[in-house]
Amino acid sequence: MSGTEKTEKTKKTKNPVTGGKPGTAGRPTGRPVGRPRRLDPEVMVATARRIVEEEGVAALSMRRVAKELGSTPMALYHYVQDKDELLMLTLSGTAAAFPRPELPVDPRERLVAVAAHMHDIIGRIPWVLDILALGELTDRNALWMVEEIIDCALACGLSPARSVRAYRTIWSYVYGDLVFRRAAARRAENPSRREFFPEMVTERDAAELPRLTEVKDRWREYAADYETVEELDAIVDGLLGRGARGAKA
């Protein structure tokens, strides 16, 4: 085969990538280069929620979500301002998935019932705790519970300031109890040979920790006999009682 024949055959052979189209050498066919892939916001949020549910908040990043969607981090910023906004969107609708319970008319009983409902639904979706721990991030659909607690506290005679503080106290209990329960569940699933509380307390600690030494062997038994609603009821009693004492002062 002569050099001329080689040249002619080369001209007739199509490029396997471009199909021999002029001006497309080395480029794949399809959408123009440089145009960000169009994202579906619902898919983006669902992907972020799955990551948080399965791996925790620490595993979530704009880069991680973009990679799973076959896009770029910059493309995500067309839809959300930052990671916090993305986390807010993952929370959106979680509270609405749980029907509102029938609540008592009496404001004190209503307050306890709303607090117990809050504890119940967050306990079913523990990944939410990690997002709420970041502060000021919440699901707008959950604000009705905050509204109810404030309204009930006001109806029970607390001032606006004490009503807000009462909500904060109740929320601190709900959040703290759920964090503790989750930690205990994880410990039970992955037992360690190390001695944690209360096993770390021994008879050698009797002089320094006499009360703990006395109850340590029955600590888990006592702690297991623990009703959230009863504890919330006691907390509400204390909050309302303090408010009444403050009003008389």
Coordinates of C-alpha atoms in Angstrom, one line a residue:
M1 CA 0.0 0.0 0.0
S2 CA 1.5 3.4 -1.1
G3 CA 1.7 6.4 1.1
T4 CA -1.1 8.0 -1.0
E5 CA -3.4 5.1 -0.4
K6 CA -2.7 5.2 3.3
T7 CA -3.6 8.9 3.4
E8 CA -6.9 8.4 1.4
K9 CA -7.9 5.5 3.8
T10 CA -7.2 7.5 6.8
K11 CA -9.4 10.4 5.6
K12 CA -12.3 8.0 5.1
T13 CA -12.1 6.3 8.5
K14 CA -14.5 7.8 11.1
N15 CA -13.2 8.8 14.5
P16 CA -14.7 6.2 16.9
V17 CA -15.6 9.0 19.5
T18 CA -16.8 11.9 17.3
G19 CA -18.0 9.9 14.2
G20 CA -15.8 12.0 12.0
K21 CA -17.8 15.2 12.6
P22 CA -15.7 18.3 12.0
G23 CA -14.6 20.4 14.9
T24 CA -15.4 17.7 17.5
A25 CA -12.0 15.9 17.8
G26 CA -11.5 14.4 21.2
R27 CA -14.9 15.5 22.5
P28 CA -17.8 13.1 23.4
T29 CA -21.1 13.8 21.8
G30 CA -24.0 14.9 24.0
R31 CA -24.5 18.1 26.1
P32 CA -22.1 21.0 25.5
V33 CA -18.9 20.9 27.6
G34 CA -18.9 23.2 30.6
R35 CA -22.7 23.3 31.1
P36 CA -23.5 22.0 34.6
R37 CA -25.7 18.9 34.8
R38 CA -29.3 19.9 35.6
L39 CA -30.2 18.6 39.1
D40 CA -33.5 17.5 40.5
P41 CA -33.8 19.3 43.9
E42 CA -35.9 16.5 45.3
V43 CA -33.3 13.9 44.3
M44 CA -30.5 16.1 45.8
V45 CA -32.3 16.4 49.2
A46 CA -33.2 12.7 49.2
T47 CA -29.5 11.9 48.6
A48 CA -28.4 14.1 51.4
R49 CA -31.0 12.6 53.7
R50 CA -29.9 9.1 52.9
I51 CA -26.2 10.0 53.6
V52 CA -27.2 11.5 57.0
E53 CA -29.5 8.6 57.9
E54 CA -26.9 5.9 57.0
E55 CA -23.6 7.6 58.0
G56 CA -24.3 10.7 60.1
V57 CA -24.1 14.4 59.6
A58 CA -20.3 14.3 59.5
A59 CA -20.4 12.3 56.3
L60 CA -22.4 14.9 54.5
S61 CA -20.7 17.5 52.3
M62 CA -21.6 19.4 49.1
R63 CA -18.8 17.5 47.4
R64 CA -20.2 14.1 48.5
V65 CA -23.7 14.8 47.3
A66 CA -22.4 16.2 44.0
K67 CA -20.3 13.1 43.5
E68 CA -23.3 10.8 44.1
L69 CA -25.4 12.8 41.7
G70 CA -22.7 12.8 39.0
S71 CA -22.4 16.6 39.2
T72 CA -20.2 19.2 40.7
P73 CA -20.3 21.0 44.1
M74 CA -20.8 24.3 42.2
A75 CA -24.0 23.0 40.6
L76 CA -25.5 22.4 44.0
Y77 CA -25.0 26.0 44.9
H78 CA -27.6 26.9 42.3
Y79 CA -30.2 25.4 44.6
V80 CA -28.8 25.8 48.1
Q81 CA -26.7 28.5 49.7
D82 CA -24.6 26.1 51.9
K83 CA -24.5 22.9 53.8
D84 CA -26.8 24.3 56.6
E85 CA -29.5 25.1 54.1
L86 CA -29.2 21.6 52.6
L87 CA -29.5 20.2 56.1
M88 CA -32.6 22.3 56.7
L89 CA -34.1 20.8 53.6
T90 CA -33.4 17.3 54.8
L91 CA -35.4 18.1 57.9
S92 CA -38.3 19.5 55.9
G93 CA -41.3 17.3 56.1
T94 CA -40.1 14.9 58.8
A95 CA -42.5 16.2 61.4
A96 CA -45.4 16.3 58.9
A97 CA -44.9 12.5 58.4
F98 CA -46.3 12.0 61.9
P99 CA -50.0 12.8 62.4
R100 CA -50.8 15.3 65.2
P101 CA -52.2 13.5 68.2
E102 CA -55.6 14.4 69.8
L103 CA -54.6 16.7 72.7
P104 CA -56.3 17.4 76.0
V105 CA -58.2 20.7 76.5
D106 CA -56.6 21.4 79.9
P107 CA -53.5 23.5 79.2
R108 CA -51.3 21.7 81.7
E109 CA -52.2 18.3 80.4
R110 CA -51.9 19.5 76.9
L111 CA -48.4 20.8 77.5
V112 CA -47.3 17.4 78.8
A113 CA -48.9 15.6 75.9
V114 CA -47.2 17.8 73.3
A115 CA -43.8 17.4 75.0
A116 CA -44.3 13.6 75.0
H117 CA -45.3 13.6 71.3
M118 CA -42.1 15.6 70.5
H119 CA -40.0 13.0 72.4
D120 CA -41.8 10.2 70.6
I121 CA -41.4 11.3 67.0
I122 CA -37.7 12.4 67.4
G123 CA -37.0 9.1 69.0
R124 CA -38.2 7.4 65.8
I125 CA -35.9 9.4 63.6
P126 CA -32.7 9.7 65.7
W127 CA -30.6 11.1 62.8
V128 CA -32.5 14.3 63.3
L129 CA -30.7 14.7 66.7
D130 CA -27.4 15.3 64.9
I131 CA -28.8 18.1 62.8
L132 CA -30.6 19.7 65.7
A133 CA -27.3 19.6 67.6
L134 CA -25.9 22.2 65.1
G135 CA -28.2 24.8 66.6
E136 CA -31.1 26.9 65.1
L137 CA -31.8 24.3 62.4
T138 CA -35.3 22.9 62.5
D139 CA -38.2 21.6 60.5
R140 CA -40.8 24.4 60.0
N141 CA -43.5 21.7 60.2
A142 CA -42.4 21.0 63.8
L143 CA -42.9 24.6 65.0
W144 CA -46.6 23.8 65.9
M145 CA -45.2 21.9 68.9
V146 CA -43.2 24.9 70.1
E147 CA -46.3 27.1 69.6
E148 CA -48.4 24.7 71.6
I149 CA -46.0 24.6 74.5
I150 CA -45.6 28.4 74.7
D151 CA -49.4 28.8 74.4
C152 CA -50.0 26.3 77.2
A153 CA -47.4 27.8 79.4
L154 CA -49.1 31.2 79.0
A155 CA -52.5 29.7 79.7
C156 CA -51.1 28.2 82.9
G157 CA -50.1 31.7 84.1
L158 CA -46.5 31.9 83.1
S159 CA -45.1 35.2 81.7
P160 CA -43.9 35.3 78.1
A161 CA -40.3 35.1 79.4
R162 CA -40.9 32.2 81.7
S163 CA -42.9 30.4 78.9
V164 CA -39.9 30.6 76.6
R165 CA -37.6 29.4 79.4
A166 CA -40.1 26.6 80.1
Y167 CA -39.9 25.5 76.5
R168 CA -36.1 25.5 76.6
T169 CA -36.1 23.4 79.8
I170 CA -38.5 20.9 78.2
W171 CA -36.6 20.7 75.0
S172 CA -33.3 20.2 76.9
Y173 CA -34.8 17.2 78.7
V174 CA -36.2 15.7 75.5
Y175 CA -33.0 16.2 73.6
G176 CA -30.7 15.0 76.4
D177 CA -32.8 12.0 77.1
L178 CA -32.9 10.9 73.5
V179 CA -29.1 11.4 73.1
F180 CA -28.6 9.3 76.2
R181 CA -30.9 6.5 75.0
R182 CA -29.2 6.4 71.6
A183 CA -25.8 6.2 73.2
A184 CA -27.0 3.3 75.5
A185 CA -28.4 1.5 72.5
R186 CA -25.1 1.8 70.6
R187 CA -23.2 0.5 73.6
A188 CA -25.6 -2.5 73.9
E189 CA -25.1 -3.3 70.2
N190 CA -21.3 -3.0 70.5
P191 CA -20.3 -4.1 74.0
S192 CA -16.8 -3.2 75.1
R193 CA -14.6 -5.1 77.5
R194 CA -13.8 -1.8 79.1
E195 CA -15.7 -0.9 82.3
F196 CA -18.0 2.0 81.9
F197 CA -20.4 3.6 84.4
P198 CA -21.7 2.1 86.7
E199 CA -19.4 -0.9 86.5
M200 CA -16.4 1.4 87.0
V201 CA -17.6 2.1 90.5
T202 CA -16.2 -0.5 93.0
E203 CA -16.1 -1.1 96.7
R204 CA -12.8 0.8 96.8
D205 CA -14.8 3.9 96.0
A206 CA -17.1 3.5 99.0
A207 CA -15.4 6.2 101.1
E208 CA -15.5 8.8 98.3
L209 CA -18.7 7.8 96.5
P210 CA -20.8 6.1 99.2
R211 CA -24.2 6.6 97.5
L212 CA -23.1 5.5 94.1
T213 CA -21.4 2.4 95.6
E214 CA -24.6 1.6 97.4
V215 CA -26.9 1.7 94.3
K216 CA -24.4 0.7 91.6
D217 CA -25.5 -3.0 91.4
R218 CA -29.1 -2.0 90.9
W219 CA -28.5 1.2 88.8
R220 CA -29.5 -0.4 85.5
E221 CA -32.6 -1.9 87.1
Y222 CA -33.7 1.5 88.6
A223 CA -32.8 3.3 85.3
A224 CA -34.9 0.9 83.3
D225 CA -38.0 1.7 85.3
Y226 CA -38.2 5.1 83.8
E227 CA -41.3 6.6 82.2
T228 CA -40.7 9.6 80.0
V229 CA -44.3 11.0 80.5
E230 CA -44.0 10.8 84.2
E231 CA -40.7 12.7 84.2
L232 CA -42.1 15.3 81.9
D233 CA -45.1 15.6 84.2
A234 CA -42.7 16.3 87.1
I235 CA -40.8 18.8 85.1
V236 CA -43.9 20.7 84.1
D237 CA -45.1 20.7 87.8
G238 CA -41.8 22.3 88.8
L239 CA -41.9 24.9 86.0
L240 CA -45.5 25.9 86.7
G241 CA -44.8 25.9 90.5
R242 CA -41.8 28.1 90.1
G243 CA -43.9 30.5 87.9
A244 CA -46.6 30.7 90.5
R245 CA -44.1 31.4 93.3
G246 CA -42.5 34.1 91.1
A247 CA -45.9 35.7 90.5
K248 CA -46.5 36.0 94.2
A249 CA -43.1 37.5 94.9

